[in-house]
């Protein structure tokens, strides 16, 4: 890991003192980017222009593993160390380490483009107007279906507005007619389960930041367990692993072993490159529950950390990346779902994406206006990860007959309250 710091020589200090602008010579900014997609390559390329416009500033974009961002970065931040900037996904959980960069960005522009998602970075403080970074991309949970299997089975593909139960029934018919192993699969992830739960009316967290276990959550768990008991879903994902371990078997969909796979937009590139024309597939609109037709949003944000010695230049760098021409270049090159309101409204061209991928991207983007308010609130909650880990762990215990649904509900709430107490008791 590279530590950052202000490297100012005596001679340069004289220059700085006379400089009409506050940016100082010899400043070095380190940015961590995850290893998905192109990593930090596109940001590194764009940073060259920023360096040219700000002589004396060096931007080091370092690609690190996703595990490093999830596991190592929080430990370093706790010790007051780490990069100046990172692109992270635990937006609420790391909120206590952020630096307010409002003085260094076009605040009105940021509010216009990311008015709702900026709240995810504020740790649940509804009164805060601080700007801690820039949401980079939006990810959207969603279902992939094998259209070739539907055609072979002669079963109509459920239309937009179909319920989870209607999808389960249709995919069971397809699986039976085509001897496909499973009807539906879902990543072993509390985030993916939250889509189902919120569509069934679960709130998961209230406005004050307290965990909520309600009848909606109970109904979703009971339905999820029933699908495992009747063979609609395999035990290999949620029932075969203990604890909060994230697990996915997207290979089952790639190998046509399941009719429907509930994952997310981040696997589009994999679909395009690995499935190709082996079979027809599509992303379908969000299945509906009794409460709503919603899925969970997700995504990353580029944030500045409070231990940085270069908050001003770090904030200006993010403001530079946030400019429309840079945003368009990043989103279209990376083939990602935009998070900026104007890009969502006007659309983004993806010149390198196939027609099928472009259509799937459009379907994912069309789900964004339908997302339930509870989904946005849960996404920005400081203790979202604690709740997601509890959901995964306790639901798996129900599947393995180690807990009843009632006991699981109690343990989920206890798990999250313990996390809140461990963090000082502030919800």
Tab-separated table of C-alpha atoms in Angstrom:
chain	number	residue	atom	x	y	z
A	1	UNK	CA	0.000	0.000	0.000
A	2	UNK	CA	1.256	3.458	-0.758
A	3	UNK	CA	0.848	6.123	1.875
A	4	UNK	CA	0.143	9.548	0.583
A	5	UNK	CA	1.460	12.786	1.755
A	6	UNK	CA	2.411	16.290	0.868
A	7	UNK	CA	5.911	16.337	-0.577
A	8	UNK	CA	6.877	19.926	-0.646
A	9	UNK	CA	10.397	21.164	-1.068
A	10	UNK	CA	11.535	24.449	0.373
A	11	UNK	CA	11.744	25.984	-3.086
A	12	UNK	CA	8.312	24.781	-4.008
A	13	UNK	CA	6.947	26.149	-0.760
A	14	UNK	CA	7.865	29.639	-1.991
A	15	UNK	CA	5.959	28.958	-5.179
A	16	UNK	CA	2.972	27.732	-3.205
A	17	UNK	CA	2.972	30.811	-1.043
A	18	UNK	CA	2.786	32.994	-4.146
A	19	UNK	CA	0.305	30.827	-5.994
A	20	UNK	CA	-3.099	32.421	-6.625
A	21	UNK	CA	-4.820	29.068	-6.262
A	22	UNK	CA	-4.850	26.785	-3.295
A	23	UNK	CA	-3.619	23.674	-5.116
A	24	UNK	CA	-0.086	22.929	-4.003
A	25	UNK	CA	2.808	21.487	-5.944
A	26	UNK	CA	4.058	18.023	-5.118
A	27	UNK	CA	0.716	16.607	-4.069
A	28	UNK	CA	0.157	12.913	-4.604
A	29	UNK	CA	-3.254	11.311	-4.534
A	30	UNK	CA	-3.754	7.556	-4.310
A	31	UNK	CA	-6.986	6.069	-5.612
A	32	UNK	CA	-7.967	2.441	-5.046
A	33	UNK	CA	-10.171	0.790	-7.631
A	34	UNK	CA	-11.531	-2.749	-7.561
A	35	UNK	CA	-10.562	-5.476	-9.979
A	36	UNK	CA	-13.904	-5.832	-11.739
A	37	UNK	CA	-14.380	-4.620	-15.296
A	38	UNK	CA	-11.383	-2.626	-16.435
A	39	UNK	CA	-10.302	-1.965	-12.837
A	40	UNK	CA	-9.031	1.583	-12.544
A	41	UNK	CA	-7.719	1.794	-16.101
A	42	UNK	CA	-10.276	4.308	-17.374
A	43	UNK	CA	-9.935	6.572	-14.333
A	44	UNK	CA	-6.137	6.400	-14.644
A	45	UNK	CA	-6.369	7.517	-18.258
A	46	UNK	CA	-8.683	10.406	-17.432
A	47	UNK	CA	-6.474	11.433	-14.498
A	48	UNK	CA	-3.713	12.325	-16.970
A	49	UNK	CA	-5.806	15.243	-18.163
A	50	UNK	CA	-6.364	16.328	-14.537
A	51	UNK	CA	-2.621	16.172	-13.887
A	52	UNK	CA	-1.953	18.305	-16.980
A	53	UNK	CA	-4.446	20.896	-15.758
A	54	UNK	CA	-2.925	20.864	-12.259
A	55	UNK	CA	0.874	20.897	-12.538
A	56	UNK	CA	2.612	19.240	-9.612
A	57	UNK	CA	-0.249	16.895	-8.837
A	58	UNK	CA	0.234	13.153	-9.282
A	59	UNK	CA	-2.680	10.738	-9.271
A	60	UNK	CA	-1.843	7.091	-8.624
A	61	UNK	CA	-4.737	4.788	-9.480
A	62	UNK	CA	-4.084	1.365	-7.981
A	63	UNK	CA	-6.130	-1.725	-8.815
A	64	UNK	CA	-6.852	-3.883	-5.762
A	65	UNK	CA	-8.967	-6.972	-5.257
A	66	UNK	CA	-12.589	-6.729	-4.185
A	67	UNK	CA	-11.653	-8.638	-1.023
A	68	UNK	CA	-9.123	-5.918	-0.199
A	69	UNK	CA	-11.827	-3.280	-0.456
A	70	UNK	CA	-14.260	-5.273	1.673
A	71	UNK	CA	-11.908	-6.700	4.309
A	72	UNK	CA	-8.585	-4.812	4.409
A	73	UNK	CA	-9.693	-1.262	3.693
A	74	UNK	CA	-11.961	-0.948	6.773
A	75	UNK	CA	-9.101	-2.125	9.011
A	76	UNK	CA	-6.714	0.437	7.531
A	77	UNK	CA	-9.255	3.230	7.789
A	78	UNK	CA	-9.817	2.369	11.439
A	79	UNK	CA	-6.091	2.966	11.967
A	80	UNK	CA	-6.174	6.269	10.073
A	81	UNK	CA	-4.399	4.792	7.085
A	82	UNK	CA	-5.238	3.763	3.551
A	83	UNK	CA	-5.644	5.550	0.223
A	84	UNK	CA	-6.905	9.108	-0.142
A	85	UNK	CA	-9.766	7.917	-2.347
A	86	UNK	CA	-11.336	4.540	-3.060
A	87	UNK	CA	-14.214	3.198	-5.100
A	88	UNK	CA	-16.230	1.257	-2.547
A	89	UNK	CA	-19.517	-0.629	-2.286
A	90	UNK	CA	-20.131	-0.607	1.498
A	91	UNK	CA	-21.373	2.952	1.238
A	92	UNK	CA	-23.144	3.255	4.582
A	93	UNK	CA	-20.838	1.000	6.582
A	94	UNK	CA	-17.745	3.128	5.970
A	95	UNK	CA	-19.503	6.472	6.342
A	96	UNK	CA	-17.689	7.447	9.552
A	97	UNK	CA	-14.405	7.589	7.642
A	98	UNK	CA	-15.486	10.029	4.911
A	99	UNK	CA	-14.246	13.548	4.269
A	100	UNK	CA	-16.810	16.213	3.361
A	101	UNK	CA	-15.735	17.602	-0.021
A	102	UNK	CA	-18.622	20.018	-0.471
A	103	UNK	CA	-16.297	23.078	-0.671
A	104	UNK	CA	-14.370	21.539	-3.577
A	105	UNK	CA	-17.173	20.319	-5.857
A	106	UNK	CA	-20.132	21.835	-7.671
A	107	UNK	CA	-22.596	20.950	-4.923
A	108	UNK	CA	-25.710	21.940	-6.888
A	109	UNK	CA	-24.622	19.754	-9.789
A	110	UNK	CA	-23.952	16.796	-7.471
A	111	UNK	CA	-27.377	17.171	-5.842
A	112	UNK	CA	-29.021	17.392	-9.256
A	113	UNK	CA	-27.335	14.244	-10.535
A	114	UNK	CA	-27.193	12.094	-7.382
A	115	UNK	CA	-29.762	13.606	-5.025
A	116	UNK	CA	-30.987	10.226	-3.767
A	117	UNK	CA	-27.827	8.152	-3.865
A	118	UNK	CA	-25.684	10.777	-2.099
A	119	UNK	CA	-27.778	9.953	0.963
A	120	UNK	CA	-26.305	6.447	0.969
A	121	UNK	CA	-22.960	7.987	1.912
A	122	UNK	CA	-24.346	9.959	4.859
A	123	UNK	CA	-24.621	7.054	7.269
A	124	UNK	CA	-28.346	7.432	7.760
A	125	UNK	CA	-28.134	11.088	8.847
A	126	UNK	CA	-31.225	12.453	7.116
A	127	UNK	CA	-30.325	16.011	8.090
A	128	UNK	CA	-26.884	15.951	6.498
A	129	UNK	CA	-26.168	17.784	3.252
A	130	UNK	CA	-22.495	16.825	3.178
A	131	UNK	CA	-21.029	15.473	-0.046
A	132	UNK	CA	-18.629	12.636	0.630
A	133	UNK	CA	-18.034	11.469	-2.913
A	134	UNK	CA	-19.504	10.578	-6.267
A	135	UNK	CA	-21.630	7.505	-6.955
A	136	UNK	CA	-19.863	5.942	-9.916
A	137	UNK	CA	-22.231	3.307	-11.215
A	138	UNK	CA	-25.517	1.767	-10.270
A	139	UNK	CA	-26.005	-1.961	-10.161
A	140	UNK	CA	-29.428	-3.538	-10.240
A	141	UNK	CA	-30.487	-6.938	-8.982
A	142	UNK	CA	-32.452	-8.877	-11.541
A	143	UNK	CA	-33.471	-12.142	-13.125
A	144	UNK	CA	-31.929	-13.761	-16.186
A	145	UNK	CA	-34.110	-16.302	-17.989
A	146	UNK	CA	-33.257	-18.924	-20.600
A	147	UNK	CA	-35.638	-18.115	-23.484
A	148	UNK	CA	-34.590	-21.176	-25.453
A	149	UNK	CA	-35.860	-23.451	-22.668
A	150	UNK	CA	-39.161	-21.541	-22.559
A	151	UNK	CA	-39.510	-22.004	-26.344
A	152	UNK	CA	-38.677	-25.708	-26.176
A	153	UNK	CA	-41.223	-26.188	-23.396
A	154	UNK	CA	-43.914	-24.203	-25.193
A	155	UNK	CA	-44.499	-22.154	-22.057
A	156	UNK	CA	-45.219	-18.427	-22.464
A	157	UNK	CA	-42.696	-16.133	-20.814
A	158	UNK	CA	-44.494	-14.246	-18.012
A	159	UNK	CA	-45.150	-10.640	-18.902
A	160	UNK	CA	-44.074	-7.565	-16.980
A	161	UNK	CA	-46.049	-7.416	-13.750
A	162	UNK	CA	-45.921	-11.181	-13.159
A	163	UNK	CA	-45.531	-12.155	-9.528
A	164	UNK	CA	-42.746	-14.192	-7.977
A	165	UNK	CA	-45.205	-17.059	-7.602
A	166	UNK	CA	-46.190	-16.853	-11.288
A	167	UNK	CA	-42.537	-16.943	-12.267
A	168	UNK	CA	-41.974	-19.939	-10.002
A	169	UNK	CA	-44.893	-21.796	-11.571
A	170	UNK	CA	-43.826	-20.985	-15.148
A	171	UNK	CA	-40.197	-21.969	-14.584
A	172	UNK	CA	-41.242	-25.201	-12.875
A	173	UNK	CA	-43.279	-26.076	-15.984
A	174	UNK	CA	-40.282	-25.300	-18.206
A	175	UNK	CA	-37.889	-27.288	-16.042
A	176	UNK	CA	-40.218	-30.292	-16.039
A	177	UNK	CA	-40.797	-30.187	-19.808
A	178	UNK	CA	-37.115	-29.812	-20.682
A	179	UNK	CA	-35.574	-31.959	-17.923
A	180	UNK	CA	-33.735	-28.927	-16.629
A	181	UNK	CA	-32.345	-29.490	-13.169
A	182	UNK	CA	-33.808	-26.443	-11.406
A	183	UNK	CA	-36.504	-23.869	-12.024
A	184	UNK	CA	-34.974	-20.921	-10.164
A	185	UNK	CA	-31.758	-19.996	-8.367
A	186	UNK	CA	-30.734	-16.938	-6.369
A	187	UNK	CA	-27.244	-15.862	-5.299
A	188	UNK	CA	-26.544	-16.738	-1.670
A	189	UNK	CA	-26.576	-13.089	-0.733
A	190	UNK	CA	-28.560	-11.046	1.744
A	191	UNK	CA	-28.583	-8.251	-0.824
A	192	UNK	CA	-30.289	-10.442	-3.422
A	193	UNK	CA	-32.772	-11.790	-0.835
A	194	UNK	CA	-33.618	-8.206	0.138
A	195	UNK	CA	-35.162	-7.714	-3.321
A	196	UNK	CA	-37.617	-10.534	-2.632
A	197	UNK	CA	-38.205	-9.407	0.956
A	198	UNK	CA	-38.974	-5.775	0.114
A	199	UNK	CA	-41.307	-6.816	-2.693
A	200	UNK	CA	-43.153	-8.805	-0.012
A	201	UNK	CA	-43.426	-5.684	2.154
A	202	UNK	CA	-40.367	-5.998	4.403
A	203	UNK	CA	-38.907	-2.682	5.584
A	204	UNK	CA	-35.642	-4.098	7.020
A	205	UNK	CA	-34.730	-0.717	8.548
A	206	UNK	CA	-36.850	2.180	9.761
A	207	UNK	CA	-36.309	5.890	9.269
A	208	UNK	CA	-34.419	6.102	12.579
A	209	UNK	CA	-31.934	3.412	11.563
A	210	UNK	CA	-33.307	0.577	13.685
A	211	UNK	CA	-33.624	-2.959	12.270
A	212	UNK	CA	-37.137	-4.060	11.358
A	213	UNK	CA	-38.359	-7.651	11.240
A	214	UNK	CA	-41.980	-7.578	10.161
A	215	UNK	CA	-44.704	-9.625	8.507
A	216	UNK	CA	-43.277	-8.836	5.057
A	217	UNK	CA	-39.943	-10.364	5.999
A	218	UNK	CA	-41.678	-13.366	7.524
A	219	UNK	CA	-43.739	-13.942	4.349
A	220	UNK	CA	-40.635	-13.714	2.159
A	221	UNK	CA	-38.658	-16.167	4.306
A	222	UNK	CA	-41.565	-18.614	4.377
A	223	UNK	CA	-41.927	-18.443	0.581
A	224	UNK	CA	-38.169	-18.819	0.080
A	225	UNK	CA	-38.067	-21.873	2.352
A	226	UNK	CA	-41.052	-23.418	0.552
A	227	UNK	CA	-39.278	-23.099	-2.818
A	228	UNK	CA	-36.320	-25.003	-1.398
A	229	UNK	CA	-38.508	-27.660	0.151
A	230	UNK	CA	-40.418	-28.350	-3.093
A	231	UNK	CA	-37.282	-28.392	-5.264
A	232	UNK	CA	-37.945	-25.147	-7.151
A	233	UNK	CA	-34.598	-23.921	-5.832
A	234	UNK	CA	-31.491	-26.021	-5.077
A	235	UNK	CA	-30.060	-26.490	-1.602
A	236	UNK	CA	-26.558	-26.231	-3.112
A	237	UNK	CA	-26.548	-22.456	-2.814
A	238	UNK	CA	-28.268	-21.423	0.417
A	239	UNK	CA	-28.358	-24.746	2.210
A	240	UNK	CA	-24.886	-26.121	1.601
A	241	UNK	CA	-22.790	-23.327	3.106
A	242	UNK	CA	-22.852	-21.977	6.641
A	243	UNK	CA	-22.438	-18.468	8.014
A	244	UNK	CA	-22.638	-15.393	5.846
A	245	UNK	CA	-20.474	-16.718	3.016
A	246	UNK	CA	-21.387	-15.183	-0.305
A	247	UNK	CA	-21.931	-17.810	-2.978
A	248	UNK	CA	-23.218	-17.816	-6.503
A	249	UNK	CA	-23.655	-20.528	-9.103
A	250	UNK	CA	-24.073	-18.407	-12.184
A	251	UNK	CA	-22.341	-21.256	-14.001
A	252	UNK	CA	-25.629	-23.152	-13.604
A	253	UNK	CA	-27.321	-20.589	-15.818
A	254	UNK	CA	-24.419	-20.542	-18.277
A	255	UNK	CA	-24.722	-24.339	-18.533
A	256	UNK	CA	-28.534	-24.220	-18.849
A	257	UNK	CA	-29.028	-26.061	-15.556
A	258	UNK	CA	-31.578	-23.546	-14.315
A	259	UNK	CA	-34.373	-21.712	-16.100
A	260	UNK	CA	-34.140	-18.477	-14.099
A	261	UNK	CA	-31.187	-17.041	-12.248
A	262	UNK	CA	-31.568	-14.099	-9.876
A	263	UNK	CA	-28.312	-12.186	-9.751
A	264	UNK	CA	-27.524	-8.750	-11.067
A	265	UNK	CA	-26.351	-6.427	-13.794
A	266	UNK	CA	-22.651	-7.002	-13.062
A	267	UNK	CA	-22.720	-10.348	-14.879
A	268	UNK	CA	-23.822	-8.882	-18.214
A	269	UNK	CA	-20.314	-8.856	-19.629
A	270	UNK	CA	-19.917	-12.505	-18.609
A	271	UNK	CA	-23.194	-13.375	-20.307
A	272	UNK	CA	-22.124	-11.645	-23.473
A	273	UNK	CA	-18.710	-13.264	-23.650
A	274	UNK	CA	-19.502	-16.772	-22.378
A	275	UNK	CA	-23.053	-17.511	-23.507
A	276	UNK	CA	-22.935	-15.645	-26.772
A	277	UNK	CA	-25.298	-17.434	-29.154
A	278	UNK	CA	-25.389	-20.769	-27.297
A	279	UNK	CA	-28.980	-20.042	-26.300
A	280	UNK	CA	-31.367	-17.112	-26.196
A	281	UNK	CA	-31.542	-15.297	-22.883
A	282	UNK	CA	-32.965	-12.094	-21.523
A	283	UNK	CA	-33.159	-9.978	-18.411
A	284	UNK	CA	-36.786	-9.700	-17.346
A	285	UNK	CA	-38.594	-6.949	-15.425
A	286	UNK	CA	-38.591	-7.314	-11.653
A	287	UNK	CA	-40.942	-10.054	-10.405
A	288	UNK	CA	-43.643	-8.597	-8.178
A	289	UNK	CA	-44.465	-9.410	-4.589
A	290	UNK	CA	-47.633	-8.517	-2.706
A	291	UNK	CA	-46.195	-5.081	-1.914
A	292	UNK	CA	-44.233	-3.930	-4.954
A	293	UNK	CA	-42.325	-4.862	-8.099
A	294	UNK	CA	-38.946	-3.820	-6.799
A	295	UNK	CA	-35.382	-5.001	-6.816
A	296	UNK	CA	-32.436	-3.745	-4.816
A	297	UNK	CA	-30.124	-1.046	-6.142
A	298	UNK	CA	-26.436	-1.242	-5.496
A	299	UNK	CA	-23.272	0.109	-6.933
A	300	UNK	CA	-20.100	1.884	-6.079
A	301	UNK	CA	-19.025	5.330	-5.051
A	302	UNK	CA	-15.733	7.180	-5.203
A	303	UNK	CA	-15.166	8.623	-1.737
A	304	UNK	CA	-12.492	10.712	-0.002
A	305	UNK	CA	-11.330	9.590	3.437
A	306	UNK	CA	-10.890	11.923	6.384
A	307	UNK	CA	-7.265	10.969	7.079
A	308	UNK	CA	-6.135	12.441	3.753
A	309	UNK	CA	-3.744	15.370	3.878
A	310	UNK	CA	-4.972	16.518	0.470
A	311	UNK	CA	-8.709	16.917	0.846
A	312	UNK	CA	-8.953	19.880	-1.521
A	313	UNK	CA	-7.171	18.284	-4.459
A	314	UNK	CA	-8.919	14.966	-3.802
A	315	UNK	CA	-12.282	16.722	-3.905
A	316	UNK	CA	-11.369	18.561	-7.087
A	317	UNK	CA	-10.274	15.297	-8.679
A	318	UNK	CA	-13.686	13.765	-7.977
A	319	UNK	CA	-15.363	16.907	-9.304
A	320	UNK	CA	-13.302	16.440	-12.482
A	321	UNK	CA	-14.335	12.793	-12.877
A	322	UNK	CA	-17.969	13.857	-12.327
A	323	UNK	CA	-18.088	16.138	-15.368
A	324	UNK	CA	-20.592	14.929	-18.016
A	325	UNK	CA	-18.023	14.159	-20.704
A	326	UNK	CA	-15.927	12.097	-18.293
A	327	UNK	CA	-18.951	10.313	-16.861
A	328	UNK	CA	-20.220	9.418	-20.339
A	329	UNK	CA	-16.796	8.121	-21.355
A	330	UNK	CA	-16.508	5.947	-18.245
A	331	UNK	CA	-20.031	4.493	-18.337
A	332	UNK	CA	-20.087	3.767	-22.080
A	333	UNK	CA	-16.592	2.260	-22.126
A	334	UNK	CA	-17.174	0.152	-19.027
A	335	UNK	CA	-20.696	-0.846	-20.183
A	336	UNK	CA	-22.199	-0.015	-16.804
A	337	UNK	CA	-25.539	1.313	-15.591
A	338	UNK	CA	-25.240	5.036	-14.915
A	339	UNK	CA	-26.042	6.520	-11.533
A	340	UNK	CA	-26.350	10.157	-12.654
A	341	UNK	CA	-29.936	11.355	-13.178
A	342	UNK	CA	-29.250	12.981	-16.561
A	343	UNK	CA	-27.616	9.818	-17.903
A	344	UNK	CA	-30.534	7.696	-16.721
A	345	UNK	CA	-33.018	10.111	-18.296
A	346	UNK	CA	-31.169	10.638	-21.581
A	347	UNK	CA	-29.562	7.247	-21.982
A	348	UNK	CA	-25.956	6.319	-22.687
A	349	UNK	CA	-24.582	4.847	-25.892
A	350	UNK	CA	-22.634	1.591	-25.583
A	351	UNK	CA	-20.786	1.226	-28.892
A	352	UNK	CA	-18.949	-1.964	-27.849
A	353	UNK	CA	-21.972	-3.823	-26.407
A	354	UNK	CA	-23.946	-6.426	-28.368
A	355	UNK	CA	-27.605	-5.799	-29.211
A	356	UNK	CA	-28.680	-8.385	-26.607
A	357	UNK	CA	-26.578	-6.782	-23.887
A	358	UNK	CA	-27.870	-3.331	-24.783
A	359	UNK	CA	-31.434	-4.623	-24.480
A	360	UNK	CA	-30.633	-6.199	-21.105
A	361	UNK	CA	-29.065	-2.964	-19.896
A	362	UNK	CA	-32.209	-1.107	-20.901
A	363	UNK	CA	-34.338	-3.555	-18.905
A	364	UNK	CA	-32.143	-3.124	-15.827
A	365	UNK	CA	-32.300	0.672	-16.156
A	366	UNK	CA	-36.089	0.561	-16.537
A	367	UNK	CA	-36.351	-1.019	-13.074
A	368	UNK	CA	-34.738	1.980	-11.373
A	369	UNK	CA	-37.858	4.220	-11.256
A	370	UNK	CA	-39.845	1.310	-9.760
A	371	UNK	CA	-37.514	0.726	-6.818
A	372	UNK	CA	-39.249	0.894	-3.444
A	373	UNK	CA	-38.200	3.610	-1.005
A	374	UNK	CA	-37.349	0.847	1.476
A	375	UNK	CA	-34.755	-0.480	-0.973
A	376	UNK	CA	-32.979	2.886	-1.136
A	377	UNK	CA	-33.146	3.267	2.639
A	378	UNK	CA	-31.701	-0.214	3.196
A	379	UNK	CA	-28.932	0.378	0.646
A	380	UNK	CA	-27.689	3.446	2.505
A	381	UNK	CA	-27.995	2.035	6.014
A	382	UNK	CA	-24.833	1.958	8.075
A	383	UNK	CA	-25.655	-1.544	9.295
A	384	UNK	CA	-26.797	-2.973	5.982
A	385	UNK	CA	-23.956	-5.493	5.902
A	386	UNK	CA	-24.793	-6.693	9.405
A	387	UNK	CA	-28.413	-7.260	8.344
A	388	UNK	CA	-27.404	-8.947	5.084
A	389	UNK	CA	-25.048	-11.296	6.915
A	390	UNK	CA	-27.758	-12.088	9.461
A	391	UNK	CA	-30.305	-12.820	6.733
A	392	UNK	CA	-27.964	-15.183	4.943
A	393	UNK	CA	-26.894	-17.008	8.090
A	394	UNK	CA	-30.275	-17.399	9.734
A	395	UNK	CA	-32.251	-18.301	6.595
A	396	UNK	CA	-29.723	-21.040	5.844
A	397	UNK	CA	-30.262	-22.363	9.357
A	398	UNK	CA	-34.002	-22.517	8.699
A	399	UNK	CA	-33.342	-24.420	5.460
A	400	UNK	CA	-31.263	-26.922	7.419
A	401	UNK	CA	-33.915	-27.296	10.155
A	402	UNK	CA	-31.668	-25.678	12.750
A	403	UNK	CA	-34.063	-22.783	13.401
A	404	UNK	CA	-37.747	-22.114	12.961
A	405	UNK	CA	-38.799	-19.038	11.009
A	406	UNK	CA	-39.840	-17.362	14.278
A	407	UNK	CA	-36.462	-18.082	15.867
A	408	UNK	CA	-34.664	-16.861	12.751
A	409	UNK	CA	-36.562	-13.577	12.877
A	410	UNK	CA	-35.518	-13.058	16.504
A	411	UNK	CA	-31.890	-13.926	15.792
A	412	UNK	CA	-31.725	-11.590	12.789
A	413	UNK	CA	-32.791	-8.666	14.952
A	414	UNK	CA	-30.422	-9.697	17.754
A	415	UNK	CA	-27.500	-9.987	15.317
A	416	UNK	CA	-28.009	-6.483	13.979
A	417	UNK	CA	-28.559	-4.953	17.421
A	418	UNK	CA	-25.288	-6.528	18.563
A	419	UNK	CA	-23.528	-4.877	15.615
A	420	UNK	CA	-25.071	-1.541	16.557
A	421	UNK	CA	-23.984	-1.942	20.190
A	422	UNK	CA	-20.468	-2.902	19.088
A	423	UNK	CA	-20.287	0.336	17.104
A	424	UNK	CA	-21.220	2.420	20.123
A	425	UNK	CA	-24.963	2.066	20.129
A	426	UNK	CA	-25.683	4.740	17.534
A	427	UNK	CA	-28.206	3.386	14.962
